[in-house]
PDB file of C-alpha atoms in Angstrom:
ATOM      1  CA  UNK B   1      -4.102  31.867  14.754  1.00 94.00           C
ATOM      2  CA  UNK B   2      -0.823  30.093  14.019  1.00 95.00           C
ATOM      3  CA  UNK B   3      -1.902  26.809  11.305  1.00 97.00           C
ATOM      4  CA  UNK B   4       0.019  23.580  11.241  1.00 96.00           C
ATOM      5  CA  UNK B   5       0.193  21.712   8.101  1.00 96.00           C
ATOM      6  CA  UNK B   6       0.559  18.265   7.742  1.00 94.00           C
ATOM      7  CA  UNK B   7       2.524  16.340   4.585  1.00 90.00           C
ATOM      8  CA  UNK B   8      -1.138  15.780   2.734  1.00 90.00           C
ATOM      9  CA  UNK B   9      -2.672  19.299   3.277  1.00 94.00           C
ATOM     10  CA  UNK B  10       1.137  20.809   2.135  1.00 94.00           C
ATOM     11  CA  UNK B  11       1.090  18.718  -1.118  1.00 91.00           C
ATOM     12  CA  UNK B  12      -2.503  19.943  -2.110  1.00 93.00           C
ATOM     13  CA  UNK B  13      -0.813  23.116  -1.812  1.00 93.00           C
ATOM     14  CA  UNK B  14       2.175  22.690  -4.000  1.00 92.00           C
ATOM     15  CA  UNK B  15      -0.146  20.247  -6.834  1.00 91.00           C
ATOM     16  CA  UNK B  16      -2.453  22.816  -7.246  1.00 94.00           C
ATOM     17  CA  UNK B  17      -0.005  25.855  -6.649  1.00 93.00           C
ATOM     18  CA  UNK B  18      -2.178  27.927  -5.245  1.00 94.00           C
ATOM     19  CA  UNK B  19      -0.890  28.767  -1.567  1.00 95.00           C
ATOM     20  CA  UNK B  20      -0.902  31.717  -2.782  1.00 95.00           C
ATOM     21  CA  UNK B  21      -4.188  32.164  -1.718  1.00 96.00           C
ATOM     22  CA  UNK B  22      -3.664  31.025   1.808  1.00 96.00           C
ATOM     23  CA  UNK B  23      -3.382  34.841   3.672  1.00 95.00           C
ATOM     24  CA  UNK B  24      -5.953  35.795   1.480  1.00 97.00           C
ATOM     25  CA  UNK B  25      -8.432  33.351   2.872  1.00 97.00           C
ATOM     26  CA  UNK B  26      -7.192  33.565   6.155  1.00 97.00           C
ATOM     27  CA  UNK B  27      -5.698  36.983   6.321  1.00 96.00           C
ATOM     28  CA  UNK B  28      -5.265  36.816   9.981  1.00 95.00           C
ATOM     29  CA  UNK B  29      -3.747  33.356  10.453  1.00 96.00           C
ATOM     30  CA  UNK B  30      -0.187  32.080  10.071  1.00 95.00           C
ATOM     31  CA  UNK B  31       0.902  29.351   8.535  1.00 96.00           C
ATOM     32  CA  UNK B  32       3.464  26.877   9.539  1.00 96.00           C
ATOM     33  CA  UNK B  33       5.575  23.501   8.437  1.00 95.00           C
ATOM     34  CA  UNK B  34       7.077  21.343  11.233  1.00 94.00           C
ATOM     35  CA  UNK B  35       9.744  19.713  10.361  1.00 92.00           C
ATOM     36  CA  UNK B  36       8.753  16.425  10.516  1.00 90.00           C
ATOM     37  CA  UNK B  37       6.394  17.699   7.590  1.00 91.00           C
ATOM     38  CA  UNK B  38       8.962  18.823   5.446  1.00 89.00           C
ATOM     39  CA  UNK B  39      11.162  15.882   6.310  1.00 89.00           C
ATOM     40  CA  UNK B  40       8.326  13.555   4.964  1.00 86.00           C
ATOM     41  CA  UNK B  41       8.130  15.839   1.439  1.00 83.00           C
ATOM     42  CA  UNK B  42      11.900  15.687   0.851  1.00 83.00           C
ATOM     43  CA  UNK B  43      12.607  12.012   2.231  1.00 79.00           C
ATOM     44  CA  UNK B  44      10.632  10.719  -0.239  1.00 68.00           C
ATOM     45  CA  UNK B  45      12.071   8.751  -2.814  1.00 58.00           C
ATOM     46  CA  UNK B  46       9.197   9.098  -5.408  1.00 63.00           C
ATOM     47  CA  UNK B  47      10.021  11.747  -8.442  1.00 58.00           C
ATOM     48  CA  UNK B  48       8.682  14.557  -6.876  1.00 74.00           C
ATOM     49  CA  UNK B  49      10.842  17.721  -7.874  1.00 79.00           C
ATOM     50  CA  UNK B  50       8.274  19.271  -9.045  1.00 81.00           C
ATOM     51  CA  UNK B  51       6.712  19.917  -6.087  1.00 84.00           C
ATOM     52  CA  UNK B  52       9.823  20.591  -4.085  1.00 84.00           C
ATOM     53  CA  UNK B  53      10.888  23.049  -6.102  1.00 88.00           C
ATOM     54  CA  UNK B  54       7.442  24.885  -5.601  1.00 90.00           C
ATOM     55  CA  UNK B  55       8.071  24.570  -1.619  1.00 92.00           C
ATOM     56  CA  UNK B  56      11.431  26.749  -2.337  1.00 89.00           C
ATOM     57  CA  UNK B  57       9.389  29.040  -4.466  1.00 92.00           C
ATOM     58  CA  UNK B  58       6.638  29.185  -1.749  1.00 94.00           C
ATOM     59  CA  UNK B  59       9.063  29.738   1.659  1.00 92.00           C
ATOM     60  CA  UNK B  60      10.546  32.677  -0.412  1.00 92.00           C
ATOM     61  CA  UNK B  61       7.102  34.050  -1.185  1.00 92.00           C
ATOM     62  CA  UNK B  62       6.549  33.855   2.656  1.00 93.00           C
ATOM     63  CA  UNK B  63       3.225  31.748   2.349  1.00 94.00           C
ATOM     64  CA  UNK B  64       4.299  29.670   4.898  1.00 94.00           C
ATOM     65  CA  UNK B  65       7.297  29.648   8.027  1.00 93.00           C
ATOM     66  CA  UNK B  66       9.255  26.118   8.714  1.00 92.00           C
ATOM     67  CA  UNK B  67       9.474  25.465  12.495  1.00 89.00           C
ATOM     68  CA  UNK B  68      12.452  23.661  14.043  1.00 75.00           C
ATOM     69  CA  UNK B  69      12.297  21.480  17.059  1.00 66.00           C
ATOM     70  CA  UNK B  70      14.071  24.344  19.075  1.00 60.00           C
ATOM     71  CA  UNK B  71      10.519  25.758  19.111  1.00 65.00           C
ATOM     72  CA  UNK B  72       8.644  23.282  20.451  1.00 73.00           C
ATOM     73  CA  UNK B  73       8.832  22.348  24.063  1.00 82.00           C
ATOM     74  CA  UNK B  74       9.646  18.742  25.310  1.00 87.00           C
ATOM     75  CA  UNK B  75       6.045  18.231  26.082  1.00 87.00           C
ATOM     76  CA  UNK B  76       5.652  18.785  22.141  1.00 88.00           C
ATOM     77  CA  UNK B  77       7.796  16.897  21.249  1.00 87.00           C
ATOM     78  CA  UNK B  78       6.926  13.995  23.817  1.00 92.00           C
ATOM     79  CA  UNK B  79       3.476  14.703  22.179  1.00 92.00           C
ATOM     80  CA  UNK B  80       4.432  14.295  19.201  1.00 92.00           C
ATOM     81  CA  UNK B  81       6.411  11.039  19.620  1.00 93.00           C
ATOM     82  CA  UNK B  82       3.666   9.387  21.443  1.00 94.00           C
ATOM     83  CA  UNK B  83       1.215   9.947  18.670  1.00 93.00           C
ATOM     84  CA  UNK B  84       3.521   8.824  16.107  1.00 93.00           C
ATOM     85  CA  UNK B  85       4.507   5.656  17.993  1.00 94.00           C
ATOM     86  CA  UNK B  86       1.728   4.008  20.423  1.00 92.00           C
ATOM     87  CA  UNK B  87      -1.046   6.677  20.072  1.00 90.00           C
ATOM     88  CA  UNK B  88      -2.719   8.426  22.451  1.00 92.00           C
ATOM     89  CA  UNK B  89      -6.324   8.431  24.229  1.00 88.00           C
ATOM     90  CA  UNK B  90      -7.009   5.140  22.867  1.00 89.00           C
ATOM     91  CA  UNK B  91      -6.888   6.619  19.609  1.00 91.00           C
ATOM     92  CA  UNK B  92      -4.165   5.071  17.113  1.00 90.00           C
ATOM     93  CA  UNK B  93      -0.945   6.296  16.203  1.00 92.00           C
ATOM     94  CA  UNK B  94      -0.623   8.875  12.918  1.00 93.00           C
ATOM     95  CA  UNK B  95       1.861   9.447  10.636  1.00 90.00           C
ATOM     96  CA  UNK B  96       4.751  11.761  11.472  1.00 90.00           C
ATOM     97  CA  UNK B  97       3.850  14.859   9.731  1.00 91.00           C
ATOM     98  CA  UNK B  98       0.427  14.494  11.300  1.00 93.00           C
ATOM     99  CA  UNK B  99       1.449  14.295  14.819  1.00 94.00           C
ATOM    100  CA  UNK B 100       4.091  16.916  14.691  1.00 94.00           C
ATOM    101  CA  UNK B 101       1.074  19.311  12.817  1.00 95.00           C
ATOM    102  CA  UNK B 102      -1.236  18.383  15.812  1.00 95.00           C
ATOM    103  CA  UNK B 103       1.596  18.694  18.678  1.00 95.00           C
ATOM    104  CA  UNK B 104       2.378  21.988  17.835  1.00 94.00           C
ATOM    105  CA  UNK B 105      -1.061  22.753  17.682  1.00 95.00           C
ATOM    106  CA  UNK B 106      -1.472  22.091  21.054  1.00 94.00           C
ATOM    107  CA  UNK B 107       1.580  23.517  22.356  1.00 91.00           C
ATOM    108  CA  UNK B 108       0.488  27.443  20.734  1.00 91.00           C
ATOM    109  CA  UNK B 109      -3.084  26.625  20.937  1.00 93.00           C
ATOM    110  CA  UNK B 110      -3.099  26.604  17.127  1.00 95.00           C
ATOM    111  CA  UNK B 111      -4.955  24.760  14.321  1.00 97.00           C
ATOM    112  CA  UNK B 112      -3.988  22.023  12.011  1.00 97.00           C
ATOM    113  CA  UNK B 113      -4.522  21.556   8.153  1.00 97.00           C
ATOM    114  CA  UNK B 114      -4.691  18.408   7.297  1.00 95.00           C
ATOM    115  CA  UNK B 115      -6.819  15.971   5.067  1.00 91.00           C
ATOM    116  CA  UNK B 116      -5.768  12.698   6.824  1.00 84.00           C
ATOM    117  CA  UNK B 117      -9.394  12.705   8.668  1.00 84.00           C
ATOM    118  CA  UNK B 118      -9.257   9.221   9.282  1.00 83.00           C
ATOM    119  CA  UNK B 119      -6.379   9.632  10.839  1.00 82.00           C
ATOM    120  CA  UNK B 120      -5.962  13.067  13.402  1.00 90.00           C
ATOM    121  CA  UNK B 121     -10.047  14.318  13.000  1.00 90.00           C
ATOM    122  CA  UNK B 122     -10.755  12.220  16.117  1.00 91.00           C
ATOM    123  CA  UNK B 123      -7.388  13.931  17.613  1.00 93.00           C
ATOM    124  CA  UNK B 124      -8.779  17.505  16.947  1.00 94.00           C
ATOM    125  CA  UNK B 125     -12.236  16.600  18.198  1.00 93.00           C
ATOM    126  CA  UNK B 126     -10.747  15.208  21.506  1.00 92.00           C
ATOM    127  CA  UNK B 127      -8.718  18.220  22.058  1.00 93.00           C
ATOM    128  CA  UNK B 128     -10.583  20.775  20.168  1.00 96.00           C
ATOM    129  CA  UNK B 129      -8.401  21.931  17.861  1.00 96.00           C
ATOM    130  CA  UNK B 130      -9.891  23.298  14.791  1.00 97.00           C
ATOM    131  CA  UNK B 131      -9.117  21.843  11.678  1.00 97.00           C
ATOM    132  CA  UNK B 132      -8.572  22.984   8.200  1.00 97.00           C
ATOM    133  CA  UNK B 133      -9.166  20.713   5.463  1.00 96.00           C
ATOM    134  CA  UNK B 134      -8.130  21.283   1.383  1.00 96.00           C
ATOM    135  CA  UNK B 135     -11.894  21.187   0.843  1.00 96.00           C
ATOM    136  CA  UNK B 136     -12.421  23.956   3.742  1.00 96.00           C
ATOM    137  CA  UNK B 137      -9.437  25.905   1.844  1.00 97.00           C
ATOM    138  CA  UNK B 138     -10.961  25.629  -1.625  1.00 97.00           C
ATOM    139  CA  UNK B 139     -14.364  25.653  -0.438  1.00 97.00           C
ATOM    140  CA  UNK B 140     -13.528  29.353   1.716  1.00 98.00           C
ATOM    141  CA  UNK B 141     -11.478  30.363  -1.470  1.00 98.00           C
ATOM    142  CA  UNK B 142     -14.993  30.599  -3.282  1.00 98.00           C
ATOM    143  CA  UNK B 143     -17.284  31.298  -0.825  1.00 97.00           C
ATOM    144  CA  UNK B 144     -15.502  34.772  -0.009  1.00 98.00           C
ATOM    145  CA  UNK B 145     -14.902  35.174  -4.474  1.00 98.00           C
ATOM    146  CA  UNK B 146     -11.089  34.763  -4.322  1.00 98.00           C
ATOM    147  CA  UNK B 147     -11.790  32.257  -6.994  1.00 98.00           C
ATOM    148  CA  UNK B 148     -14.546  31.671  -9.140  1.00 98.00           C
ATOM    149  CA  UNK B 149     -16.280  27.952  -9.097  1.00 97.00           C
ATOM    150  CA  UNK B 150     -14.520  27.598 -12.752  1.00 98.00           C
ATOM    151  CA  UNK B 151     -10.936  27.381 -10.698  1.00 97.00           C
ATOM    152  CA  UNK B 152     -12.279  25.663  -7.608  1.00 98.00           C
ATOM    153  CA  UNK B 153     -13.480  22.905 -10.139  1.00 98.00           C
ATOM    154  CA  UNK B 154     -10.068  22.899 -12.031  1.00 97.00           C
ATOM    155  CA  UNK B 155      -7.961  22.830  -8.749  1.00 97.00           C
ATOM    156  CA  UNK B 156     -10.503  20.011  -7.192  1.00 97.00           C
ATOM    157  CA  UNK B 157      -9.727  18.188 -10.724  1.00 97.00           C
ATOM    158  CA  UNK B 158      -5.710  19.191  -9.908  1.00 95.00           C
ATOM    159  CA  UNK B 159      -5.631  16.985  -6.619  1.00 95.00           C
ATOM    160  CA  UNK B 160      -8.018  14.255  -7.952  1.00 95.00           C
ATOM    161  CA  UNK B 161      -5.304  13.472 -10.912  1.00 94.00           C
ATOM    162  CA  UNK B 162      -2.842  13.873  -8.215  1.00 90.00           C
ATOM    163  CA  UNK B 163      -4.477  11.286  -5.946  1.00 89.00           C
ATOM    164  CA  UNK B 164      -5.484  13.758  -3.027  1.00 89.00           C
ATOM    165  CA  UNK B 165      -8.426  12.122  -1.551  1.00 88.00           C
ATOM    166  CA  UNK B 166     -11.213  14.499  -1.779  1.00 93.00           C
ATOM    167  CA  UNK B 167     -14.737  14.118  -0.288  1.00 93.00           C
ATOM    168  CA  UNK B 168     -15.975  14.440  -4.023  1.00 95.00           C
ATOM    169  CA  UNK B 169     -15.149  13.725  -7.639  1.00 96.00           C
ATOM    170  CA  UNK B 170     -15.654  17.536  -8.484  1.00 97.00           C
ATOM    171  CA  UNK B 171     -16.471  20.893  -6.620  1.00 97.00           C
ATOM    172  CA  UNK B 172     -19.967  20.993  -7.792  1.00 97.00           C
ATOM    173  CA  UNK B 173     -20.768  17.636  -6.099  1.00 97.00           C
ATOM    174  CA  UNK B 174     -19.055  19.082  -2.857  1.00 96.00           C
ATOM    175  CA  UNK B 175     -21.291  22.506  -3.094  1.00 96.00           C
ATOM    176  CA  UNK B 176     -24.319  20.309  -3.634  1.00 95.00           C
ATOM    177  CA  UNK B 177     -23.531  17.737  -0.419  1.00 93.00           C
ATOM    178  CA  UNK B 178     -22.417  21.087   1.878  1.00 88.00           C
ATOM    179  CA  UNK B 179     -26.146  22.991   0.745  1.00 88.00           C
ATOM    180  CA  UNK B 180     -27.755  19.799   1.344  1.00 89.00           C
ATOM    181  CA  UNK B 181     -26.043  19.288   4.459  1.00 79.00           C
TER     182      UNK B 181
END
């Protein structure tokens, strides 16, 4: 399945530089930045070289493809602006990033990543598009023992210092709620 990634589910990525692991998890899934994703990285007047650099260092590594807007269709792209603008379905408008991720989605009957759930969750329920979340990505990094819960914990830590809005203060809580669940 071709995966979209939105701005926040990209910079997980690059804090914790692990996207490494990404075909390893899903070995038979693609992954993909829009451009209004990478746009939204690089526009950015905050200090963030760090990161940027480990996007360059990532595209060569071939963990992820950029898209262009030559391969989206207008109604993508019409998607994609109406999302961004007004919203859609009664649902509000989303960030750029966001609505490009889920627009392209659509189009190739894809997936998103994204941790913006208050944001595009109630888009991928209305449409059904599944959706990938950091904690899905760590979580499915240690449930299949690509990484022990040691390095789960110290990437969850990673995106907390970061400021990456997790649904816990540490893995073990998140393990805990998801067995309880």
């Amino acid at each position: 399945m071709d995966v979209f990634i939105d701005t926040d589910f990209l910079s997980s990525l690059l804090w914790s530089k692990r996207s490494n692991l990404l075909s390893k998890v899903y070995p038979n899934d693609s992954f993909f930045i829009p451009p209004f994703t990478r746009s939204e990285l690089f526009d950015n007047d905050a200090n963030l070289s760090e990161i940027r650099n480990q996007y360059h260092v990532d595209i060569v590594n071939g963990y992820y493809s950029e898209t262009t807007d030559k391969q989206a269709d207008l109604s993508t792209l019409q998607l994609t602006i109406k999302m961004n603008t007004y919203g859609v379905d009664g649902f509000p408008s989303v960030g750029r990033g966001e609505a490009q991720a889920f627009a392209y989605a659509v189009h190739n009957k894809g997936a998103v990543a994204s941790n913006n759930l208050r944001d595009i969750k109630q888009y991928t329920t209305r449409y059904k598009i599944p959706l990938i979340t950091t904690s899905d990505f760590i979580f499915d990094a240690y449930d299949q023992s690509i990484i022990t819960e040691t390095e789960a914990e110290d990437i969850w830590k990673c995106l907390i210092q970061h400021k990456r809005i997790m649904p816990n203060q540490t893995f073990k809580e998140y393990l805990e709620d998801k067995k309880n669940a």
